[in-house]
PDB file of C-alpha atoms in Angstrom:
ATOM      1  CA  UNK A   1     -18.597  27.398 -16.756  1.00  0.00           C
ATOM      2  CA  UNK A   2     -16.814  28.596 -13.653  1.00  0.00           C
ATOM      3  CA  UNK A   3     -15.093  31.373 -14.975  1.00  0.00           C
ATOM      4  CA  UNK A   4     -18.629  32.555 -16.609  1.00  0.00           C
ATOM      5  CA  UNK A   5     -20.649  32.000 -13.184  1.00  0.00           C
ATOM      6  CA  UNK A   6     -17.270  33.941 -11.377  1.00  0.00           C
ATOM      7  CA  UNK A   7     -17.882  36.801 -13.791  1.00  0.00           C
ATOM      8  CA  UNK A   8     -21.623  37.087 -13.110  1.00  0.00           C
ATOM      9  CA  UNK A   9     -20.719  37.307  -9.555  1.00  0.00           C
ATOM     10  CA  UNK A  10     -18.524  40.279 -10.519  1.00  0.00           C
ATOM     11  CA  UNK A  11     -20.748  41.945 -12.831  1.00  0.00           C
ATOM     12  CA  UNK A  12     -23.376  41.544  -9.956  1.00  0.00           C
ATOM     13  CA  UNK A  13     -21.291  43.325  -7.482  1.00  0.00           C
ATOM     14  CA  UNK A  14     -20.340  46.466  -9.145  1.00  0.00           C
ATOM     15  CA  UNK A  15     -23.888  47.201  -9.400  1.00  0.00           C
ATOM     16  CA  UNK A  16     -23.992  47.785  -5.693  1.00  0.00           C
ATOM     17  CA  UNK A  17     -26.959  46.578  -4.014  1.00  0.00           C
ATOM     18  CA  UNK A  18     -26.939  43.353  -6.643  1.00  0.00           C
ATOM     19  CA  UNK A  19     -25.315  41.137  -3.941  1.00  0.00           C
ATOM     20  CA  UNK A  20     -27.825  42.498  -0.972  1.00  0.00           C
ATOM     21  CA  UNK A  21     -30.220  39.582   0.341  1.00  0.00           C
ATOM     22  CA  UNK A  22     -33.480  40.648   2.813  1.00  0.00           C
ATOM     23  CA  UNK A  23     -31.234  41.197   6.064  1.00  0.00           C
ATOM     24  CA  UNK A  24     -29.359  43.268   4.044  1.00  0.00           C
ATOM     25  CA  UNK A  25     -31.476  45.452   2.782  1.00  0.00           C
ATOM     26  CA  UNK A  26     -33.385  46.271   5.350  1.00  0.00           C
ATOM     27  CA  UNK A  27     -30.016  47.404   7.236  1.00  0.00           C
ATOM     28  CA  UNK A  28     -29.266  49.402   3.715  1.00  0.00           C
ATOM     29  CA  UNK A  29     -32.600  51.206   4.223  1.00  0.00           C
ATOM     30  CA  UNK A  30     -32.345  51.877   8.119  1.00  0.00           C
ATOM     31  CA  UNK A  31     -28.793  53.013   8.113  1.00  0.00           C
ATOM     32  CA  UNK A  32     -29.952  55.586   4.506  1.00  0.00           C
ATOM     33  CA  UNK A  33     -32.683  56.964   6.393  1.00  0.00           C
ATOM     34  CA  UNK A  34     -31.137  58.085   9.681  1.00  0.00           C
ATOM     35  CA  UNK A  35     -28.187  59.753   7.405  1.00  0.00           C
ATOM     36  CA  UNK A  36     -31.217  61.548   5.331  1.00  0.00           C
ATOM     37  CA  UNK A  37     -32.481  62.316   8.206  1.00  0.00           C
ATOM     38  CA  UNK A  38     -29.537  64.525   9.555  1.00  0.00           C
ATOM     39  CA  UNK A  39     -29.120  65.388   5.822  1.00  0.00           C
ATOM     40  CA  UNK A  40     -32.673  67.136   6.126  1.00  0.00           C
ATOM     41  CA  UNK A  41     -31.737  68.510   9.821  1.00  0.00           C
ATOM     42  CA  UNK A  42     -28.868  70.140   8.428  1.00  0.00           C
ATOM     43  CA  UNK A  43     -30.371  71.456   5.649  1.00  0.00           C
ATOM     44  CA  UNK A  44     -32.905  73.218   8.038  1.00  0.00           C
ATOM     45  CA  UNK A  45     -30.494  74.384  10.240  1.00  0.00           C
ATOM     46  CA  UNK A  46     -28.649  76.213   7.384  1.00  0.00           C
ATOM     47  CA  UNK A  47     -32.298  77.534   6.830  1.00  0.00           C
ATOM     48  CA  UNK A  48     -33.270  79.091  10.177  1.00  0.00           C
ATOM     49  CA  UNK A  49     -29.887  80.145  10.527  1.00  0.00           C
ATOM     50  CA  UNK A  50     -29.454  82.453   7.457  1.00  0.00           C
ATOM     51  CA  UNK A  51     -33.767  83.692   8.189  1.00  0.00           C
ATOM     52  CA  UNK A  52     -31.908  84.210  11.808  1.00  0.00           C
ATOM     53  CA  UNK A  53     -28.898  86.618  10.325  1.00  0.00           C
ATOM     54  CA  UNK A  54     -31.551  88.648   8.260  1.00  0.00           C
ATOM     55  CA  UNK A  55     -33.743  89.827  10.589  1.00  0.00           C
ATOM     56  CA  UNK A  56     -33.495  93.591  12.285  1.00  0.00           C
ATOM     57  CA  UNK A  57     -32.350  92.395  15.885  1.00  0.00           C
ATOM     58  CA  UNK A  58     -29.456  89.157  15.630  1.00  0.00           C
ATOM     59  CA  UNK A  59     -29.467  87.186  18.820  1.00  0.00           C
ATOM     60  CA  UNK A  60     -25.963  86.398  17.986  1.00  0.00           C
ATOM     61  CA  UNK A  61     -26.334  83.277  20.868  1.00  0.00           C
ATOM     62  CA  UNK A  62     -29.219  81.728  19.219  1.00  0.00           C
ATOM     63  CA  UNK A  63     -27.304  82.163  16.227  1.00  0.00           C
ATOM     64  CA  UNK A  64     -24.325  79.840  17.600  1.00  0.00           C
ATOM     65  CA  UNK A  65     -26.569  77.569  18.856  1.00  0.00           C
ATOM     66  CA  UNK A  66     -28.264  76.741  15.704  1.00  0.00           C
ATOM     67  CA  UNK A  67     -24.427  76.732  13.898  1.00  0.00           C
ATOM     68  CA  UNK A  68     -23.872  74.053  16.679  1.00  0.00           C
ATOM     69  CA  UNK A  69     -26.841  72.053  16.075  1.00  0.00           C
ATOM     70  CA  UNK A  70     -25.587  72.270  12.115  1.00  0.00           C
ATOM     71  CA  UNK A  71     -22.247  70.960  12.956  1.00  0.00           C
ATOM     72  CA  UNK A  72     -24.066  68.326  14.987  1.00  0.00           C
ATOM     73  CA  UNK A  73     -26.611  67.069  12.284  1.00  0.00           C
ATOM     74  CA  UNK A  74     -24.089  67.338   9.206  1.00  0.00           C
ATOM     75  CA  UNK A  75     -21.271  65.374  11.252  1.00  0.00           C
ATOM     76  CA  UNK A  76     -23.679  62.416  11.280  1.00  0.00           C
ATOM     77  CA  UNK A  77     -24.846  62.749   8.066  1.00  0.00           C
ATOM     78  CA  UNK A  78     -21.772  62.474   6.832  1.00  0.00           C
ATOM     79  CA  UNK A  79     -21.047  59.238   9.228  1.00  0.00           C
ATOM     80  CA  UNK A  80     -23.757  57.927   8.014  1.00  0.00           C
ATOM     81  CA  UNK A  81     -23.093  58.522   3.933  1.00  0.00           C
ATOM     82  CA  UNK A  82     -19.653  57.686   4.557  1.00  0.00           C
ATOM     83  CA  UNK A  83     -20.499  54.343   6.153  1.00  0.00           C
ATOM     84  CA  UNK A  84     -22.955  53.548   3.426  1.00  0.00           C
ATOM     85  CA  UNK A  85     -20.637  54.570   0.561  1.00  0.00           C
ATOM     86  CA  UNK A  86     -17.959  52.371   1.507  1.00  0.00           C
ATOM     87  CA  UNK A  87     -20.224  49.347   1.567  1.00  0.00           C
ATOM     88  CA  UNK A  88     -22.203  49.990  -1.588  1.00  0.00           C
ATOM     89  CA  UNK A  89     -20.142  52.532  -3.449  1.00  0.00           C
ATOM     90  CA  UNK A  90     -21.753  52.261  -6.733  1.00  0.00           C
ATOM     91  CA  UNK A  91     -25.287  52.035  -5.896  1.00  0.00           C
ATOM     92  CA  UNK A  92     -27.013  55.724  -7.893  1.00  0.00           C
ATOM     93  CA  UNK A  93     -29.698  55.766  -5.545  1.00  0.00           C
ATOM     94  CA  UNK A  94     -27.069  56.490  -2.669  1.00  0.00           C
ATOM     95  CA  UNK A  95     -24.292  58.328  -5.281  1.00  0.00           C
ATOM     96  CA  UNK A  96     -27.200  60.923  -6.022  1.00  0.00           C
ATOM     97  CA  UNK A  97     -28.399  61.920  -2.400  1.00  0.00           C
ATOM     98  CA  UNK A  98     -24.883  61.678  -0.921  1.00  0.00           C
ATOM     99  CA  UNK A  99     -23.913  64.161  -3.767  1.00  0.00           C
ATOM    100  CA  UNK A 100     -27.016  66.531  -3.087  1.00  0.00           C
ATOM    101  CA  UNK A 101     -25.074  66.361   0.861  1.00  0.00           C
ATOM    102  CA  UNK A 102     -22.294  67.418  -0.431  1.00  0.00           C
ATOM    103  CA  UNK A 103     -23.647  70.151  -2.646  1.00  0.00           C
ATOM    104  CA  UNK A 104     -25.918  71.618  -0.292  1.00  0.00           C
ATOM    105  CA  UNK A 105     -24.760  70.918   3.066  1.00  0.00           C
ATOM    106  CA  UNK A 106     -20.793  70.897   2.495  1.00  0.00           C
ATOM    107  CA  UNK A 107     -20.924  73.698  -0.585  1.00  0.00           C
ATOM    108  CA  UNK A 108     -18.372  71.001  -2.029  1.00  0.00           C
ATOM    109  CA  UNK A 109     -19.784  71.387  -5.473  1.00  0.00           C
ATOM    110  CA  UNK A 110     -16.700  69.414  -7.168  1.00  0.00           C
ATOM    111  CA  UNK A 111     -17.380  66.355  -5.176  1.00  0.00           C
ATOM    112  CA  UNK A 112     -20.987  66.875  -5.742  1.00  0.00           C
ATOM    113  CA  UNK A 113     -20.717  66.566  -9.528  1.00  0.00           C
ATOM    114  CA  UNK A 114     -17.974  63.203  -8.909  1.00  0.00           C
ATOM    115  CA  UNK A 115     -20.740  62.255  -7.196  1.00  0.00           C
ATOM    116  CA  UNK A 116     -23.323  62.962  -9.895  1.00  0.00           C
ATOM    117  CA  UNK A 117     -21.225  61.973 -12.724  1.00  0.00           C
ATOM    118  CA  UNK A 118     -20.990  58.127 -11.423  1.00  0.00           C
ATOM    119  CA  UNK A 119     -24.330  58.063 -10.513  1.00  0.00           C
ATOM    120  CA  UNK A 120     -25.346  58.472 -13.918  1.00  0.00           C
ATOM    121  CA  UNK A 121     -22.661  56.182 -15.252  1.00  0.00           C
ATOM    122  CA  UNK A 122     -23.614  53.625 -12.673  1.00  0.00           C
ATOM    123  CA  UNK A 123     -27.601  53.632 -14.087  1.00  0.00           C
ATOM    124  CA  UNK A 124     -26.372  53.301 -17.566  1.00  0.00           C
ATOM    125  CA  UNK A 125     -24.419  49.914 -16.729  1.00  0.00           C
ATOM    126  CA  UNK A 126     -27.275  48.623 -14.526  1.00  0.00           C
ATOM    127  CA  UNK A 127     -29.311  49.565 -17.260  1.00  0.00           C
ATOM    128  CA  UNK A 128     -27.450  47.837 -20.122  1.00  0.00           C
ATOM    129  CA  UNK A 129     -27.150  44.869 -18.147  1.00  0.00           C
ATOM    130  CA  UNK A 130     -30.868  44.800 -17.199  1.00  0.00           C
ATOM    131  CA  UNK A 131     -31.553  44.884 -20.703  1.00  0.00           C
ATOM    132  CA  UNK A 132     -29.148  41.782 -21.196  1.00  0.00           C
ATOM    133  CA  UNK A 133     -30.960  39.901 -18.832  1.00  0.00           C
ATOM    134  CA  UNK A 134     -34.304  40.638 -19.350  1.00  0.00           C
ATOM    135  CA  UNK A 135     -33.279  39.172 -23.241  1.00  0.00           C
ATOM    136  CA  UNK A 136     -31.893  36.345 -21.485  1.00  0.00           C
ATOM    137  CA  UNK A 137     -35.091  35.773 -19.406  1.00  0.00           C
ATOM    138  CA  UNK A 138     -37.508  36.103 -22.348  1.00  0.00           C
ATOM    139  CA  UNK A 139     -35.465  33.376 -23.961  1.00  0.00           C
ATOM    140  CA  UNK A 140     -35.702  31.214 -21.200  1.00  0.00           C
ATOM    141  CA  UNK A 141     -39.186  31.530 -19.930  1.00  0.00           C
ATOM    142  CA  UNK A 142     -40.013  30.835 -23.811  1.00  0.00           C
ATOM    143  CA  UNK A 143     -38.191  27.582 -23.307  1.00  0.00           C
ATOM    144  CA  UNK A 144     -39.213  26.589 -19.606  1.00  0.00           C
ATOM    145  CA  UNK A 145     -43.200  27.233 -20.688  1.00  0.00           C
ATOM    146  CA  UNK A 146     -42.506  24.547 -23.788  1.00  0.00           C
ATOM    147  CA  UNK A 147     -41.112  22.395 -21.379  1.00  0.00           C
ATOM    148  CA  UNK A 148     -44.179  22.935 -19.136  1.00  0.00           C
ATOM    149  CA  UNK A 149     -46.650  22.406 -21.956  1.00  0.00           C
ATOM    150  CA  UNK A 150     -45.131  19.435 -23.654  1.00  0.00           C
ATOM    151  CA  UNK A 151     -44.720  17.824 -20.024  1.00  0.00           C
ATOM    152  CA  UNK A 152     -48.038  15.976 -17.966  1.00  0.00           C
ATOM    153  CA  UNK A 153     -49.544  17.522 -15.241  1.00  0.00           C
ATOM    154  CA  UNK A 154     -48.383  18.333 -12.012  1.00  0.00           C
ATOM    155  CA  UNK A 155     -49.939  16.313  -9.494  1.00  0.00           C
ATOM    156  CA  UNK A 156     -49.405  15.887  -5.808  1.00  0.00           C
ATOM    157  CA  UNK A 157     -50.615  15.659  -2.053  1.00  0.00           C
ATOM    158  CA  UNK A 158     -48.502  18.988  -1.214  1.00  0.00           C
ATOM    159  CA  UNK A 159     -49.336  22.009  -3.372  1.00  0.00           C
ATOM    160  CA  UNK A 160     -47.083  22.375  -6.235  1.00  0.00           C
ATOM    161  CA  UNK A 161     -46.980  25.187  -8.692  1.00  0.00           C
ATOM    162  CA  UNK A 162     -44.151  25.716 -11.924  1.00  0.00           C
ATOM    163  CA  UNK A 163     -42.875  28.536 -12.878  1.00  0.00           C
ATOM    164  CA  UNK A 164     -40.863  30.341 -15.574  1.00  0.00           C
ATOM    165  CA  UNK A 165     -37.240  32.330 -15.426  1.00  0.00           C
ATOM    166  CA  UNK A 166     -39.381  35.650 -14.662  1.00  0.00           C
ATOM    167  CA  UNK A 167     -41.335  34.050 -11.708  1.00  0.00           C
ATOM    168  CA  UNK A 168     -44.803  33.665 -13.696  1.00  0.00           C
ATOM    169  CA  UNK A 169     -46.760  30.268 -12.753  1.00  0.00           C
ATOM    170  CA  UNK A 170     -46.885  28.117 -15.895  1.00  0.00           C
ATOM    171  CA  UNK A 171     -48.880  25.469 -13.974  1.00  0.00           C
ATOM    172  CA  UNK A 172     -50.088  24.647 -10.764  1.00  0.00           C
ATOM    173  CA  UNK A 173     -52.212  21.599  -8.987  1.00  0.00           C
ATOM    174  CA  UNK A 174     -55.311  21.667  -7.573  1.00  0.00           C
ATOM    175  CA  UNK A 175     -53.577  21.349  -3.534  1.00  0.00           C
ATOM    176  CA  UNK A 176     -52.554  24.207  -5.051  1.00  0.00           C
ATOM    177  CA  UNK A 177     -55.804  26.174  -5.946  1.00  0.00           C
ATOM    178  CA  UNK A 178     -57.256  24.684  -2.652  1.00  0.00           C
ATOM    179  CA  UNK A 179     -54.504  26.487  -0.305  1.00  0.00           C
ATOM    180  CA  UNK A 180     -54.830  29.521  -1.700  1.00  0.00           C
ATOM    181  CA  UNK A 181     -58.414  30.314  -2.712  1.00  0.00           C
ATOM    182  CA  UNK A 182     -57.546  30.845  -6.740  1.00  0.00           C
ATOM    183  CA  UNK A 183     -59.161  28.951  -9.719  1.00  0.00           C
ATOM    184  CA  UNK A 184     -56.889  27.153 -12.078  1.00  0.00           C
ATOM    185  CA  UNK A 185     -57.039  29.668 -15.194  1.00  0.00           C
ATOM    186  CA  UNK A 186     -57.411  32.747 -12.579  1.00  0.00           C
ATOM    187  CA  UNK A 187     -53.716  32.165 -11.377  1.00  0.00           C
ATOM    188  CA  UNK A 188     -51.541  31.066 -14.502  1.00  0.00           C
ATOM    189  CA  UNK A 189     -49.769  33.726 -15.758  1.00  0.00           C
ATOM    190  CA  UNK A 190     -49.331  35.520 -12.994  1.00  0.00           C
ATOM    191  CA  UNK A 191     -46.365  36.237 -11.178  1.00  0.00           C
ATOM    192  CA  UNK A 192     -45.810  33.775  -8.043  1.00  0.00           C
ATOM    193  CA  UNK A 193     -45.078  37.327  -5.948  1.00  0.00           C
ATOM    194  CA  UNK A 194     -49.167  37.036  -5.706  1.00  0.00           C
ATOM    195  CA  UNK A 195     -48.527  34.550  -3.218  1.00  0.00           C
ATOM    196  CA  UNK A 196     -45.794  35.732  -1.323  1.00  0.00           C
ATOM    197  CA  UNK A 197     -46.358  38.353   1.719  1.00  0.00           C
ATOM    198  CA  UNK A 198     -45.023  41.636   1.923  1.00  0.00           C
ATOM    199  CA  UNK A 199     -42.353  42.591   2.173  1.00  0.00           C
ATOM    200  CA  UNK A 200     -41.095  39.497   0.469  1.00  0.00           C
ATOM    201  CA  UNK A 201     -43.501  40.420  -2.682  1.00  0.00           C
ATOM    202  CA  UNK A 202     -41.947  43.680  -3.558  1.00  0.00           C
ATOM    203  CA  UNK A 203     -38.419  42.405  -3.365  1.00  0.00           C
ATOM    204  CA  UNK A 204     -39.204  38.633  -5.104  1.00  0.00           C
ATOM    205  CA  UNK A 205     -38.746  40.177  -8.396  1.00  0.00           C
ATOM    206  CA  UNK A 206     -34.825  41.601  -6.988  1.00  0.00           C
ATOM    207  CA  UNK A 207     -34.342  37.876  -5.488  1.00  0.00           C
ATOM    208  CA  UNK A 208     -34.598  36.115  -8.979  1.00  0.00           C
ATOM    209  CA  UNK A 209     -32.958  39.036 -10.798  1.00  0.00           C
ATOM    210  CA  UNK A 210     -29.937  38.392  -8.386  1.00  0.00           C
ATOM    211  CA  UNK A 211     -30.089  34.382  -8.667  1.00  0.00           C
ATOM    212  CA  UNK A 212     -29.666  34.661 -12.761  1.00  0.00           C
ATOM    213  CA  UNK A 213     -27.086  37.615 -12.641  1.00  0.00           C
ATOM    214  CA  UNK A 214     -24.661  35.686  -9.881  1.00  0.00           C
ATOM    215  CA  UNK A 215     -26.190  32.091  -9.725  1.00  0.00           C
ATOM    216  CA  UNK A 216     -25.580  32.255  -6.762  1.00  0.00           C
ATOM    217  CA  UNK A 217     -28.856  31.642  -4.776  1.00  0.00           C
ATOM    218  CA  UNK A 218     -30.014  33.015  -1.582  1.00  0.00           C
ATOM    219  CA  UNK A 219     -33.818  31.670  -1.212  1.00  0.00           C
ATOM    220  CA  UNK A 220     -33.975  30.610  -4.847  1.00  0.00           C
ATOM    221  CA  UNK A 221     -32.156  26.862  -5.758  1.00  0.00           C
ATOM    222  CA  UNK A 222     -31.807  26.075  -1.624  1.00  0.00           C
ATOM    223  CA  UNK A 223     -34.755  22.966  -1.848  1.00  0.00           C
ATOM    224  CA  UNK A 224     -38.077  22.701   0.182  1.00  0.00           C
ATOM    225  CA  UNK A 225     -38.024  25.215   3.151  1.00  0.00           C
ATOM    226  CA  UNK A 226     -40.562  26.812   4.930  1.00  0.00           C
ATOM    227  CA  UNK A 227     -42.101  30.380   3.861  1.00  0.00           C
ATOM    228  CA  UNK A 228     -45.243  31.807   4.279  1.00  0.00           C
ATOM    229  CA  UNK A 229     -47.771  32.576   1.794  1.00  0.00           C
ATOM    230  CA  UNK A 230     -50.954  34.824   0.853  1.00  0.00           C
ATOM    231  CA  UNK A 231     -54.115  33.523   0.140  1.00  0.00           C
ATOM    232  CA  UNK A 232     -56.223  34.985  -2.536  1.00  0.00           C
ATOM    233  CA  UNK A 233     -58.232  36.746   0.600  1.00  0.00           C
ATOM    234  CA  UNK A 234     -54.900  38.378   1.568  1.00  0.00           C
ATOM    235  CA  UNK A 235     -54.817  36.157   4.507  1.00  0.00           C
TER     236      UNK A 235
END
């Protein structure tokens, strides 16, 4: 069981961003769009430079100015790839815009298509592994919703609500309905993301995926803490 929960751990990690929790992320994002952003400098730099060269009368100073400014933006952009790459080397998302750098900005068109080529083999294991565990899933939510249905009813002074290996609420109690504005038969079924704020909602469905790929748990399987919620108002 060890050696099985130590190799979902693994498999987890060399998908690149599979190990990321909120903090994370956000950092991931921040630190990807300031290196885009001298990516796109660059890029425009190259741009004036060459509409610069073309026309009748060269100001060969503004020219070197806008080389310098160049050099400046694609230095960082590079710092900032570089950084990126060695932390989450085999994410495509990052594999495919640091090769379009390196194709367009660096003319290293070699690099670019190493760059391309894992990209695309990276999305085919993330894919063949998503496809794993969204069997596994199915399997289990089938289970967890017998469970549910063969078990009594949830009831409770705090508001409780069940749900599946996918996130969807299999049953809830009426604390439950009360707190959040939603009739019982309105809100089974539905993912439990409807109740979580942004930007906790878009990533909830990452969270779980995570938790069932490493089993090792991050918000998920830590006991009663406290988190916000949305009521059906979007309060």
């Amino acid at each position: 069981h060890k050696l099985k929960e130590k190799e979902r751990a693994r498999q987890a990690q060399n998908l690149g961003t599979a190990s990321m929790d909120l903090v994370g992320l956000v950092q991931f994002q921040k630190n990807s769009s300031t290196a885009k952003r001298f990516h796109v400098q660059a890029l425009r730099g190259i741009k004036s430079f060459w509409t610069k060269l073309l026309q009748h009368n060269v100001d060969l100073e503004e020219l070197a100015l806008l080389i310098q400014r160049v050099d400046r933006a694609e230095s960082r952009a590079a710092h900032g790839y570089q950084s990126l790459m060695k932390k989450y080397p085999n994410y495509p998302r990052l594999l495919r815009t640091y090769a379009s750098f390196l194709a367009d900005v660096k003319n290293d068109s070699v690099a670019a298509r190493k760059m391309f080529s894992k990209a695309s083999f990276m999305e085919d294991l993330a894919n063949q592994e998503r496809s794993s565990v969204d069997a596994k899933l199915q399997v289990q939510s089938a289970t967890d919703k017998q469970i549910v249905s063969s078990s009594t009813s949830v009831t409770s002074s705090d508001a409780l609500a069940t749900i599946d290996a996918v996130g969807n609420i299999v049953n809830v109690n009426t604390v439950f309905c009360r707190m959040f504005g939603y009739a019982k038969q309105d809100i089974l079924g539905r993912n439990i993301s409807v109740i979580t704020p942004s930007p906790f909602a878009e990533l909830h469905h990452l969270f779980m995926q995570r938790y069932h790929l490493s089993g090792v748990p991050s918000i998920l399987g830590k006991g009663r803490r406290n988190l916000w919620g949305k009521h059906s108002d979007g309060t």
